[in-house]
Short mmCIF file of N, CA and C in Angstrom, two decimals:
data_model
loop_
_atom_site.label_atom_id
_atom_site.label_comp_id
_atom_site.label_asym_id
_atom_site.label_seq_id
_atom_site.Cartn_x
_atom_site.Cartn_y
_atom_site.Cartn_z
N MET A 20 -21.50 27.75 26.13
CA MET A 20 -22.16 26.54 25.71
C MET A 20 -21.17 25.70 24.91
N ASN A 21 -20.97 24.48 25.32
CA ASN A 21 -20.05 23.59 24.63
C ASN A 21 -20.81 22.82 23.56
N VAL A 22 -20.33 22.93 22.34
CA VAL A 22 -20.94 22.20 21.24
C VAL A 22 -20.04 21.00 20.95
N PRO A 23 -20.58 19.79 21.00
CA PRO A 23 -19.72 18.63 20.75
C PRO A 23 -19.28 18.62 19.29
N THR A 24 -18.04 18.19 19.07
CA THR A 24 -17.53 18.08 17.71
C THR A 24 -17.69 16.64 17.25
N ILE A 25 -18.10 16.49 16.02
CA ILE A 25 -18.28 15.17 15.42
C ILE A 25 -17.43 15.12 14.16
N ASN A 26 -16.58 14.13 14.07
CA ASN A 26 -15.73 13.96 12.89
C ASN A 26 -16.40 12.96 11.96
N LEU A 27 -16.77 13.41 10.78
CA LEU A 27 -17.49 12.56 9.82
C LEU A 27 -16.54 11.81 8.89
N LEU A 28 -15.25 12.04 9.03
CA LEU A 28 -14.30 11.32 8.17
C LEU A 28 -14.28 9.84 8.57
N PRO A 29 -14.14 8.94 7.59
CA PRO A 29 -14.07 7.51 7.92
C PRO A 29 -12.84 7.23 8.77
N ARG A 30 -12.94 6.22 9.60
CA ARG A 30 -11.84 5.85 10.49
C ARG A 30 -10.58 5.55 9.70
N GLU A 31 -10.71 4.91 8.54
CA GLU A 31 -9.54 4.56 7.74
C GLU A 31 -8.79 5.81 7.28
N THR A 32 -9.53 6.86 6.95
CA THR A 32 -8.90 8.11 6.52
C THR A 32 -8.12 8.72 7.66
N LEU A 33 -8.70 8.69 8.87
CA LEU A 33 -8.00 9.24 10.03
C LEU A 33 -6.74 8.43 10.35
N VAL A 34 -6.85 7.09 10.24
CA VAL A 34 -5.69 6.24 10.50
C VAL A 34 -4.60 6.51 9.47
N ALA A 35 -4.98 6.64 8.20
CA ALA A 35 -4.00 6.91 7.15
C ALA A 35 -3.34 8.25 7.38
N ARG A 36 -4.12 9.25 7.79
CA ARG A 36 -3.55 10.57 8.06
C ARG A 36 -2.56 10.49 9.21
N ASP A 37 -2.89 9.74 10.27
CA ASP A 37 -1.98 9.59 11.41
C ASP A 37 -0.70 8.89 11.00
N ARG A 38 -0.81 7.86 10.15
CA ARG A 38 0.38 7.16 9.70
C ARG A 38 1.27 8.06 8.86
N ARG A 39 0.65 8.87 7.99
CA ARG A 39 1.42 9.81 7.18
C ARG A 39 2.18 10.78 8.07
N ARG A 40 1.53 11.27 9.11
CA ARG A 40 2.19 12.19 10.04
C ARG A 40 3.35 11.50 10.74
N TRP A 41 3.16 10.23 11.09
CA TRP A 41 4.21 9.49 11.77
C TRP A 41 5.42 9.33 10.86
N VAL A 42 5.19 9.03 9.59
CA VAL A 42 6.29 8.90 8.62
C VAL A 42 7.00 10.24 8.48
N GLN A 43 6.26 11.34 8.41
CA GLN A 43 6.88 12.66 8.29
C GLN A 43 7.71 12.97 9.53
N ARG A 44 7.23 12.61 10.69
CA ARG A 44 8.00 12.86 11.91
C ARG A 44 9.31 12.09 11.91
N TRP A 45 9.27 10.85 11.46
CA TRP A 45 10.51 10.07 11.38
C TRP A 45 11.49 10.71 10.40
N ALA A 46 10.98 11.18 9.28
CA ALA A 46 11.85 11.83 8.30
C ALA A 46 12.49 13.08 8.91
N ILE A 47 11.72 13.83 9.69
CA ILE A 47 12.25 15.03 10.34
C ILE A 47 13.34 14.65 11.35
N VAL A 48 13.12 13.55 12.08
CA VAL A 48 14.12 13.11 13.06
C VAL A 48 15.42 12.74 12.36
N VAL A 49 15.33 11.98 11.27
CA VAL A 49 16.53 11.57 10.54
C VAL A 49 17.25 12.79 9.99
N VAL A 50 16.52 13.71 9.37
CA VAL A 50 17.15 14.93 8.83
C VAL A 50 17.75 15.75 9.96
N GLY A 51 17.05 15.84 11.10
CA GLY A 51 17.57 16.57 12.24
C GLY A 51 18.88 15.99 12.75
N CYS A 52 18.97 14.65 12.79
CA CYS A 52 20.21 14.00 13.22
C CYS A 52 21.36 14.35 12.27
N VAL A 53 21.08 14.31 10.98
CA VAL A 53 22.12 14.63 10.00
C VAL A 53 22.55 16.08 10.15
N VAL A 54 21.61 16.98 10.35
CA VAL A 54 21.95 18.40 10.54
C VAL A 54 22.76 18.59 11.81
N MET A 55 22.36 17.90 12.89
CA MET A 55 23.11 18.01 14.14
C MET A 55 24.54 17.55 13.96
N VAL A 56 24.73 16.46 13.25
CA VAL A 56 26.09 15.97 13.01
C VAL A 56 26.87 17.00 12.20
N GLY A 57 26.24 17.56 11.18
CA GLY A 57 26.91 18.58 10.35
C GLY A 57 27.29 19.80 11.17
N VAL A 58 26.38 20.26 12.02
CA VAL A 58 26.67 21.42 12.86
C VAL A 58 27.78 21.09 13.85
N GLY A 59 27.71 19.88 14.40
CA GLY A 59 28.75 19.47 15.34
C GLY A 59 30.12 19.42 14.70
N VAL A 60 30.18 18.85 13.50
CA VAL A 60 31.47 18.79 12.78
C VAL A 60 31.96 20.19 12.48
N ALA A 61 31.07 21.05 11.98
CA ALA A 61 31.47 22.43 11.66
C ALA A 61 31.91 23.17 12.91
N GLY A 62 31.18 22.98 14.01
CA GLY A 62 31.53 23.66 15.25
C GLY A 62 32.85 23.19 15.83
N ASN A 63 33.14 21.92 15.64
CA ASN A 63 34.40 21.39 16.17
C ASN A 63 35.59 21.71 15.28
N LEU A 64 35.37 21.93 14.02
CA LEU A 64 36.47 22.25 13.11
C LEU A 64 36.82 23.74 13.13
N ALA A 65 35.88 24.59 13.55
CA ALA A 65 36.09 26.04 13.51
C ALA A 65 37.22 26.52 14.41
N PRO A 66 37.33 26.04 15.62
CA PRO A 66 38.38 26.60 16.48
C PRO A 66 39.75 25.97 16.24
N ALA A 67 40.12 25.74 15.00
CA ALA A 67 41.41 25.13 14.68
C ALA A 67 42.57 26.00 15.13
N MET A 68 42.33 27.29 15.28
CA MET A 68 43.40 28.19 15.69
C MET A 68 43.73 28.04 17.17
N SER A 69 42.85 27.40 17.96
CA SER A 69 43.08 27.33 19.41
C SER A 69 43.97 26.16 19.79
N GLY A 70 44.42 25.40 18.86
CA GLY A 70 45.35 24.31 19.16
C GLY A 70 44.92 23.02 18.50
N GLN A 71 45.91 22.38 17.91
CA GLN A 71 45.64 21.15 17.16
C GLN A 71 45.13 20.03 18.06
N ASP A 72 45.62 19.94 19.27
CA ASP A 72 45.23 18.87 20.20
C ASP A 72 43.75 18.97 20.57
N VAL A 73 43.27 20.16 20.86
CA VAL A 73 41.86 20.37 21.21
C VAL A 73 40.98 20.01 20.02
N VAL A 74 41.40 20.44 18.83
CA VAL A 74 40.63 20.15 17.62
C VAL A 74 40.57 18.65 17.37
N GLU A 75 41.68 17.97 17.55
CA GLU A 75 41.70 16.52 17.32
C GLU A 75 40.80 15.78 18.31
N ARG A 76 40.78 16.22 19.58
CA ARG A 76 39.91 15.58 20.56
C ARG A 76 38.43 15.81 20.20
N ARG A 77 38.12 17.02 19.82
CA ARG A 77 36.73 17.30 19.42
C ARG A 77 36.35 16.52 18.18
N LEU A 78 37.28 16.45 17.24
CA LEU A 78 37.02 15.71 16.01
C LEU A 78 36.80 14.22 16.31
N ALA A 79 37.57 13.68 17.23
CA ALA A 79 37.39 12.28 17.62
C ALA A 79 36.01 12.07 18.26
N THR A 80 35.59 13.04 19.07
CA THR A 80 34.26 12.96 19.69
C THR A 80 33.17 12.99 18.63
N VAL A 81 33.32 13.91 17.68
CA VAL A 81 32.33 14.02 16.61
C VAL A 81 32.31 12.76 15.77
N ARG A 82 33.48 12.23 15.45
CA ARG A 82 33.53 10.99 14.65
C ARG A 82 32.86 9.83 15.40
N ALA A 83 33.06 9.76 16.70
CA ALA A 83 32.41 8.71 17.49
C ALA A 83 30.89 8.89 17.44
N ARG A 84 30.44 10.13 17.54
CA ARG A 84 28.99 10.39 17.48
C ARG A 84 28.44 10.07 16.09
N VAL A 85 29.20 10.40 15.05
CA VAL A 85 28.77 10.08 13.68
C VAL A 85 28.67 8.57 13.51
N ARG A 86 29.64 7.81 14.04
CA ARG A 86 29.57 6.34 13.94
C ARG A 86 28.34 5.82 14.69
N GLU A 87 28.05 6.42 15.85
CA GLU A 87 26.89 6.01 16.62
C GLU A 87 25.60 6.28 15.84
N ILE A 88 25.50 7.46 15.24
CA ILE A 88 24.31 7.80 14.44
C ILE A 88 24.23 6.92 13.21
N ASP A 89 25.37 6.66 12.57
CA ASP A 89 25.39 5.76 11.41
C ASP A 89 24.87 4.38 11.79
N GLY A 90 25.17 3.94 13.00
CA GLY A 90 24.67 2.65 13.47
C GLY A 90 23.16 2.66 13.69
N GLU A 91 22.59 3.82 14.02
CA GLU A 91 21.15 3.92 14.26
C GLU A 91 20.35 4.08 12.97
N ILE A 92 21.00 4.57 11.92
CA ILE A 92 20.28 4.87 10.67
C ILE A 92 19.65 3.63 10.04
N PRO A 93 20.34 2.46 9.94
CA PRO A 93 19.68 1.30 9.33
C PRO A 93 18.38 0.91 10.04
N ALA A 94 18.39 0.94 11.38
CA ALA A 94 17.16 0.59 12.10
C ALA A 94 16.07 1.62 11.82
N ALA A 95 16.44 2.90 11.77
CA ALA A 95 15.45 3.94 11.48
C ALA A 95 14.91 3.78 10.06
N ARG A 96 15.79 3.41 9.12
CA ARG A 96 15.34 3.19 7.74
C ARG A 96 14.38 2.01 7.66
N GLU A 97 14.68 0.95 8.40
CA GLU A 97 13.78 -0.21 8.41
C GLU A 97 12.41 0.18 8.98
N GLN A 98 12.42 0.94 10.06
CA GLN A 98 11.15 1.39 10.64
C GLN A 98 10.40 2.28 9.67
N LEU A 99 11.12 3.18 9.01
CA LEU A 99 10.49 4.06 8.03
C LEU A 99 9.92 3.26 6.87
N ALA A 100 10.67 2.26 6.39
CA ALA A 100 10.19 1.42 5.29
C ALA A 100 8.96 0.64 5.72
N ASP A 101 8.95 0.13 6.96
CA ASP A 101 7.80 -0.62 7.45
C ASP A 101 6.57 0.28 7.56
N VAL A 102 6.76 1.47 8.11
CA VAL A 102 5.64 2.41 8.23
C VAL A 102 5.15 2.83 6.85
N THR A 103 6.07 3.07 5.93
CA THR A 103 5.68 3.44 4.57
C THR A 103 4.90 2.32 3.90
N ARG A 104 5.35 1.06 4.08
CA ARG A 104 4.65 -0.09 3.50
C ARG A 104 3.25 -0.20 4.09
N ARG A 105 3.14 -0.03 5.40
CA ARG A 105 1.82 -0.11 6.03
C ARG A 105 0.90 1.02 5.57
N LEU A 106 1.47 2.20 5.43
CA LEU A 106 0.69 3.34 4.96
C LEU A 106 0.18 3.08 3.54
N ARG A 107 1.07 2.57 2.68
CA ARG A 107 0.68 2.27 1.30
C ARG A 107 -0.41 1.20 1.28
N ALA A 108 -0.24 0.16 2.11
CA ALA A 108 -1.26 -0.89 2.17
C ALA A 108 -2.58 -0.34 2.67
N SER A 109 -2.53 0.53 3.68
CA SER A 109 -3.75 1.14 4.21
C SER A 109 -4.45 1.97 3.14
N GLU A 110 -3.67 2.75 2.40
CA GLU A 110 -4.26 3.58 1.34
C GLU A 110 -4.86 2.70 0.24
N ARG A 111 -4.17 1.60 -0.10
CA ARG A 111 -4.69 0.72 -1.15
C ARG A 111 -5.95 0.01 -0.69
N VAL A 112 -5.99 -0.38 0.58
CA VAL A 112 -7.18 -1.04 1.11
C VAL A 112 -8.37 -0.09 1.06
N GLN A 113 -8.11 1.20 1.33
CA GLN A 113 -9.20 2.18 1.28
C GLN A 113 -9.74 2.34 -0.14
N LEU A 114 -8.90 2.11 -1.15
CA LEU A 114 -9.34 2.26 -2.53
C LEU A 114 -10.05 1.01 -3.05
N ARG A 115 -10.08 -0.03 -2.27
CA ARG A 115 -10.70 -1.28 -2.68
C ARG A 115 -12.22 -1.17 -2.61
N PRO A 116 -12.87 -2.27 -2.80
CA PRO A 116 -14.34 -2.26 -2.85
C PRO A 116 -14.98 -1.68 -1.61
N ASP A 117 -16.23 -1.36 -1.78
CA ASP A 117 -17.06 -0.99 -0.64
C ASP A 117 -17.15 -2.27 0.19
N TRP A 118 -16.44 -2.29 1.31
CA TRP A 118 -16.32 -3.52 2.08
C TRP A 118 -17.68 -4.00 2.59
N GLY A 119 -18.57 -3.09 2.87
CA GLY A 119 -19.91 -3.50 3.30
C GLY A 119 -20.63 -4.26 2.19
N ALA A 120 -20.48 -3.78 0.94
CA ALA A 120 -21.10 -4.48 -0.19
C ALA A 120 -20.47 -5.84 -0.39
N LEU A 121 -19.13 -5.91 -0.23
CA LEU A 121 -18.44 -7.19 -0.38
C LEU A 121 -18.89 -8.17 0.70
N LEU A 122 -19.02 -7.70 1.94
CA LEU A 122 -19.47 -8.57 3.02
C LEU A 122 -20.92 -9.03 2.80
N ALA A 123 -21.75 -8.14 2.29
CA ALA A 123 -23.14 -8.53 1.97
C ALA A 123 -23.15 -9.61 0.89
N TYR A 124 -22.27 -9.45 -0.11
CA TYR A 124 -22.15 -10.44 -1.18
C TYR A 124 -21.71 -11.79 -0.60
N LEU A 125 -20.72 -11.76 0.31
CA LEU A 125 -20.27 -12.99 0.96
C LEU A 125 -21.40 -13.64 1.74
N ASP A 126 -22.21 -12.83 2.40
CA ASP A 126 -23.33 -13.36 3.16
C ASP A 126 -24.33 -14.05 2.24
N GLN A 127 -24.58 -13.47 1.06
CA GLN A 127 -25.48 -14.09 0.09
C GLN A 127 -24.90 -15.41 -0.43
N LEU A 128 -23.59 -15.41 -0.69
CA LEU A 128 -22.94 -16.60 -1.23
C LEU A 128 -22.94 -17.76 -0.24
N ARG A 129 -22.68 -17.46 1.01
CA ARG A 129 -22.46 -18.53 1.97
C ARG A 129 -23.73 -19.32 2.27
N GLY A 130 -24.87 -18.72 2.19
CA GLY A 130 -26.12 -19.41 2.49
C GLY A 130 -26.22 -19.77 3.96
N GLU A 131 -27.12 -20.71 4.28
CA GLU A 131 -27.35 -21.07 5.67
C GLU A 131 -26.42 -22.17 6.15
N ASP A 132 -25.75 -22.88 5.23
CA ASP A 132 -24.92 -24.02 5.60
C ASP A 132 -23.51 -23.62 6.03
N VAL A 133 -23.11 -22.39 5.74
CA VAL A 133 -21.72 -21.98 5.96
C VAL A 133 -21.67 -20.87 7.01
N VAL A 134 -20.71 -21.01 7.91
CA VAL A 134 -20.44 -19.98 8.92
C VAL A 134 -19.03 -19.48 8.68
N LEU A 135 -18.89 -18.17 8.48
CA LEU A 135 -17.56 -17.58 8.31
C LEU A 135 -17.01 -17.22 9.69
N GLU A 136 -15.86 -17.80 10.02
CA GLU A 136 -15.24 -17.52 11.32
C GLU A 136 -14.33 -16.30 11.24
N ARG A 137 -13.73 -16.10 10.07
CA ARG A 137 -12.78 -14.99 9.94
C ARG A 137 -12.77 -14.49 8.50
N VAL A 138 -12.81 -13.17 8.34
CA VAL A 138 -12.65 -12.52 7.04
C VAL A 138 -11.55 -11.49 7.23
N GLY A 139 -10.46 -11.62 6.47
CA GLY A 139 -9.32 -10.71 6.64
C GLY A 139 -8.79 -10.24 5.31
N VAL A 140 -8.09 -9.11 5.34
CA VAL A 140 -7.48 -8.53 4.16
C VAL A 140 -6.01 -8.27 4.46
N SER A 141 -5.12 -8.60 3.50
CA SER A 141 -3.70 -8.32 3.68
C SER A 141 -3.11 -7.96 2.32
N GLU A 142 -1.83 -7.63 2.34
CA GLU A 142 -1.13 -7.26 1.10
C GLU A 142 0.06 -8.19 0.92
N THR A 143 0.26 -8.66 -0.31
CA THR A 143 1.41 -9.49 -0.63
C THR A 143 2.62 -8.59 -0.86
N PRO A 144 3.83 -9.15 -0.85
CA PRO A 144 5.02 -8.33 -1.10
C PRO A 144 5.00 -7.62 -2.45
N ASP A 145 4.31 -8.20 -3.43
CA ASP A 145 4.26 -7.55 -4.75
C ASP A 145 3.10 -6.57 -4.88
N GLY A 146 2.44 -6.24 -3.75
CA GLY A 146 1.43 -5.19 -3.75
C GLY A 146 0.02 -5.64 -4.05
N LYS A 147 -0.24 -6.92 -4.15
CA LYS A 147 -1.61 -7.41 -4.39
C LYS A 147 -2.38 -7.44 -3.07
N ILE A 148 -3.67 -7.11 -3.14
CA ILE A 148 -4.54 -7.17 -1.96
C ILE A 148 -5.22 -8.54 -1.96
N VAL A 149 -5.17 -9.22 -0.79
CA VAL A 149 -5.67 -10.59 -0.68
C VAL A 149 -6.80 -10.64 0.36
N LEU A 150 -7.91 -11.27 -0.02
CA LEU A 150 -9.02 -11.52 0.88
C LEU A 150 -8.89 -12.96 1.37
N ARG A 151 -8.89 -13.15 2.70
CA ARG A 151 -8.77 -14.51 3.26
C ARG A 151 -10.02 -14.80 4.09
N LEU A 152 -10.59 -15.98 3.84
CA LEU A 152 -11.78 -16.41 4.56
C LEU A 152 -11.49 -17.72 5.28
N ARG A 153 -12.03 -17.87 6.47
CA ARG A 153 -11.96 -19.14 7.18
C ARG A 153 -13.35 -19.40 7.73
N GLY A 154 -13.83 -20.65 7.56
CA GLY A 154 -15.17 -20.93 8.02
C GLY A 154 -15.46 -22.40 8.19
N LEU A 155 -16.73 -22.68 8.49
CA LEU A 155 -17.22 -24.04 8.68
C LEU A 155 -18.43 -24.25 7.79
N SER A 156 -18.51 -25.46 7.25
CA SER A 156 -19.65 -25.82 6.42
C SER A 156 -20.29 -27.07 6.99
N GLY A 157 -21.60 -27.08 7.00
CA GLY A 157 -22.32 -28.26 7.49
C GLY A 157 -22.51 -29.29 6.40
N VAL A 158 -22.34 -28.90 5.14
CA VAL A 158 -22.55 -29.80 4.01
C VAL A 158 -21.28 -29.81 3.18
N GLN A 159 -20.74 -31.00 2.94
CA GLN A 159 -19.53 -31.09 2.13
C GLN A 159 -19.79 -30.59 0.72
N GLY A 160 -18.86 -29.80 0.19
CA GLY A 160 -19.00 -29.24 -1.15
C GLY A 160 -19.54 -27.82 -1.14
N ARG A 161 -20.15 -27.41 -0.04
CA ARG A 161 -20.70 -26.04 0.02
C ARG A 161 -19.59 -25.00 -0.03
N GLU A 162 -18.39 -25.35 0.51
CA GLU A 162 -17.26 -24.42 0.43
C GLU A 162 -16.82 -24.22 -1.02
N GLY A 163 -16.98 -25.25 -1.83
CA GLY A 163 -16.67 -25.13 -3.26
C GLY A 163 -17.61 -24.17 -3.96
N THR A 164 -18.87 -24.16 -3.56
CA THR A 164 -19.85 -23.22 -4.11
C THR A 164 -19.46 -21.79 -3.77
N LEU A 165 -18.95 -21.59 -2.56
CA LEU A 165 -18.48 -20.27 -2.14
C LEU A 165 -17.31 -19.83 -3.02
N VAL A 166 -16.38 -20.74 -3.27
CA VAL A 166 -15.21 -20.43 -4.12
C VAL A 166 -15.68 -20.07 -5.53
N LEU A 167 -16.59 -20.85 -6.08
CA LEU A 167 -17.09 -20.56 -7.44
C LEU A 167 -17.79 -19.21 -7.50
N GLY A 168 -18.55 -18.88 -6.47
CA GLY A 168 -19.22 -17.57 -6.43
C GLY A 168 -18.21 -16.43 -6.40
N LEU A 169 -17.14 -16.60 -5.65
CA LEU A 169 -16.10 -15.58 -5.60
C LEU A 169 -15.41 -15.45 -6.95
N GLU A 170 -15.15 -16.58 -7.61
CA GLU A 170 -14.52 -16.54 -8.94
C GLU A 170 -15.41 -15.83 -9.95
N ARG A 171 -16.71 -16.10 -9.90
CA ARG A 171 -17.64 -15.50 -10.85
C ARG A 171 -17.89 -14.02 -10.60
N SER A 172 -17.52 -13.52 -9.43
CA SER A 172 -17.78 -12.12 -9.10
C SER A 172 -17.02 -11.16 -10.01
N GLY A 173 -15.89 -11.61 -10.58
CA GLY A 173 -15.08 -10.74 -11.42
C GLY A 173 -14.17 -9.81 -10.63
N LEU A 174 -14.21 -9.90 -9.31
CA LEU A 174 -13.38 -9.03 -8.47
C LEU A 174 -11.97 -9.57 -8.30
N PHE A 175 -11.80 -10.87 -8.49
CA PHE A 175 -10.55 -11.50 -8.11
C PHE A 175 -9.79 -12.06 -9.30
N GLU A 176 -8.48 -11.91 -9.21
CA GLU A 176 -7.57 -12.48 -10.20
C GLU A 176 -7.61 -14.01 -10.10
N ARG A 177 -7.62 -14.47 -8.86
CA ARG A 177 -7.75 -15.92 -8.63
C ARG A 177 -8.33 -16.15 -7.24
N THR A 178 -9.04 -17.25 -7.11
CA THR A 178 -9.59 -17.67 -5.82
C THR A 178 -9.18 -19.11 -5.62
N THR A 179 -8.61 -19.41 -4.44
CA THR A 179 -8.08 -20.74 -4.19
C THR A 179 -8.64 -21.28 -2.88
N LEU A 180 -9.09 -22.52 -2.92
CA LEU A 180 -9.49 -23.22 -1.70
C LEU A 180 -8.20 -23.77 -1.10
N ILE A 181 -7.70 -23.14 -0.06
CA ILE A 181 -6.40 -23.46 0.52
C ILE A 181 -6.44 -24.77 1.29
N LYS A 182 -7.50 -24.96 2.08
CA LYS A 182 -7.52 -26.12 2.96
C LYS A 182 -8.96 -26.50 3.29
N THR A 183 -9.21 -27.80 3.34
CA THR A 183 -10.47 -28.31 3.88
C THR A 183 -10.12 -29.43 4.84
N GLN A 184 -10.92 -29.55 5.87
CA GLN A 184 -10.65 -30.58 6.87
C GLN A 184 -11.95 -30.90 7.58
N ARG A 185 -12.20 -32.19 7.74
CA ARG A 185 -13.40 -32.62 8.47
C ARG A 185 -13.09 -32.55 9.97
N ILE A 186 -13.95 -31.86 10.71
CA ILE A 186 -13.76 -31.74 12.15
C ILE A 186 -15.09 -32.00 12.84
N SER A 187 -15.02 -32.22 14.15
CA SER A 187 -16.24 -32.43 14.93
C SER A 187 -16.47 -31.18 15.79
N VAL A 188 -17.67 -30.61 15.66
CA VAL A 188 -18.03 -29.43 16.44
C VAL A 188 -19.31 -29.78 17.21
N LEU A 189 -19.21 -29.81 18.53
CA LEU A 189 -20.34 -30.13 19.40
C LEU A 189 -21.01 -31.43 18.98
N GLY A 190 -20.21 -32.42 18.63
CA GLY A 190 -20.72 -33.74 18.27
C GLY A 190 -21.20 -33.87 16.84
N SER A 191 -21.14 -32.80 16.03
CA SER A 191 -21.56 -32.87 14.62
C SER A 191 -20.35 -32.73 13.72
N ASP A 192 -20.36 -33.46 12.61
CA ASP A 192 -19.28 -33.33 11.63
C ASP A 192 -19.45 -32.04 10.85
N ARG A 193 -18.35 -31.31 10.70
CA ARG A 193 -18.32 -30.08 9.93
C ARG A 193 -17.09 -30.10 9.03
N ILE A 194 -17.13 -29.28 8.00
CA ILE A 194 -15.98 -29.11 7.12
C ILE A 194 -15.38 -27.74 7.42
N SER A 195 -14.14 -27.76 7.91
CA SER A 195 -13.41 -26.51 8.13
C SER A 195 -12.69 -26.17 6.83
N PHE A 196 -12.72 -24.90 6.41
CA PHE A 196 -12.08 -24.54 5.14
C PHE A 196 -11.43 -23.17 5.24
N GLU A 197 -10.47 -22.95 4.34
CA GLU A 197 -9.83 -21.65 4.19
C GLU A 197 -9.78 -21.32 2.70
N VAL A 198 -10.12 -20.08 2.38
CA VAL A 198 -10.15 -19.61 0.99
C VAL A 198 -9.30 -18.34 0.89
N GLU A 199 -8.58 -18.23 -0.21
CA GLU A 199 -7.77 -17.04 -0.46
C GLU A 199 -8.13 -16.49 -1.84
N SER A 200 -8.46 -15.21 -1.91
CA SER A 200 -8.82 -14.56 -3.17
C SER A 200 -7.92 -13.35 -3.36
N VAL A 201 -7.26 -13.27 -4.51
CA VAL A 201 -6.37 -12.15 -4.83
C VAL A 201 -7.14 -11.19 -5.72
N PHE A 202 -7.25 -9.92 -5.29
CA PHE A 202 -7.98 -8.93 -6.08
C PHE A 202 -7.33 -8.75 -7.44
N ALA A 203 -8.15 -8.58 -8.46
CA ALA A 203 -7.67 -8.52 -9.84
C ALA A 203 -6.87 -7.26 -10.12
N ASP A 204 -7.35 -6.11 -9.70
CA ASP A 204 -6.69 -4.86 -10.05
C ASP A 204 -6.76 -3.94 -8.85
N ALA A 205 -5.58 -3.57 -8.32
CA ALA A 205 -5.54 -2.75 -7.10
C ALA A 205 -6.16 -1.39 -7.30
N GLY A 206 -6.26 -0.90 -8.53
CA GLY A 206 -6.81 0.42 -8.75
C GLY A 206 -8.32 0.41 -8.98
N GLU A 207 -8.90 -0.76 -9.16
CA GLU A 207 -10.34 -0.86 -9.47
C GLU A 207 -11.16 -0.68 -8.20
N VAL A 208 -12.22 0.05 -8.29
CA VAL A 208 -13.06 0.28 -7.12
C VAL A 208 -14.43 -0.35 -7.39
N LEU A 209 -14.90 -1.13 -6.43
CA LEU A 209 -16.21 -1.76 -6.54
C LEU A 209 -17.21 -0.88 -5.81
N VAL A 210 -18.25 -0.48 -6.49
CA VAL A 210 -19.25 0.35 -5.85
C VAL A 210 -20.38 -0.53 -5.32
N GLU A 211 -20.78 -1.51 -6.10
CA GLU A 211 -21.86 -2.38 -5.67
C GLU A 211 -21.40 -3.84 -5.70
N ALA A 212 -21.97 -4.64 -4.84
CA ALA A 212 -21.63 -6.06 -4.85
C ALA A 212 -22.22 -6.71 -6.08
N PRO A 213 -21.47 -7.63 -6.73
CA PRO A 213 -22.03 -8.33 -7.87
C PRO A 213 -23.14 -9.27 -7.43
N ALA A 214 -23.99 -9.63 -8.35
CA ALA A 214 -25.06 -10.57 -8.03
C ALA A 214 -24.46 -11.94 -7.88
N PRO A 215 -24.87 -12.74 -6.89
CA PRO A 215 -24.30 -14.08 -6.68
C PRO A 215 -24.73 -15.03 -7.79
#
């Protein structure tokens, strides 16, 4: 009898675990390359008694391989740094608010006049987590109410209305807007959405 397996871990935890494994594999590859070069150098230097010419040719081959590996190391380091940065960002995003509560709070704030087209999260180079919103408002000034609600939530260090623009959607005038909110403290965890 086959019993289906169900994994109850959140998807983010599984993704973070996979990224950690990927970083470890890259580290093993880099260490393995260094060990291979060391073994190759040692193996080529050992038979020095069999003739200087043979040793010099082997040494030249090993040096060429070392130069080749040295050329690959910067790219591997960049990939490792990128994966490490993404892993760190993923782990920090997991420590952030209960995203469902935050989205419910945004839904309460926006009211019936505002449609959110995009809600995204990213990390700045200095490690801050940023919430970015893009949407449409049917009433001018309603996007400002959304910004004020985000500021009053206490979750963000700062909230900025990046852009507003009047556009026509299906023959009706709308206000297109973009908002950026920087989380106040990367270590703080929100359990419940604040009241609007």
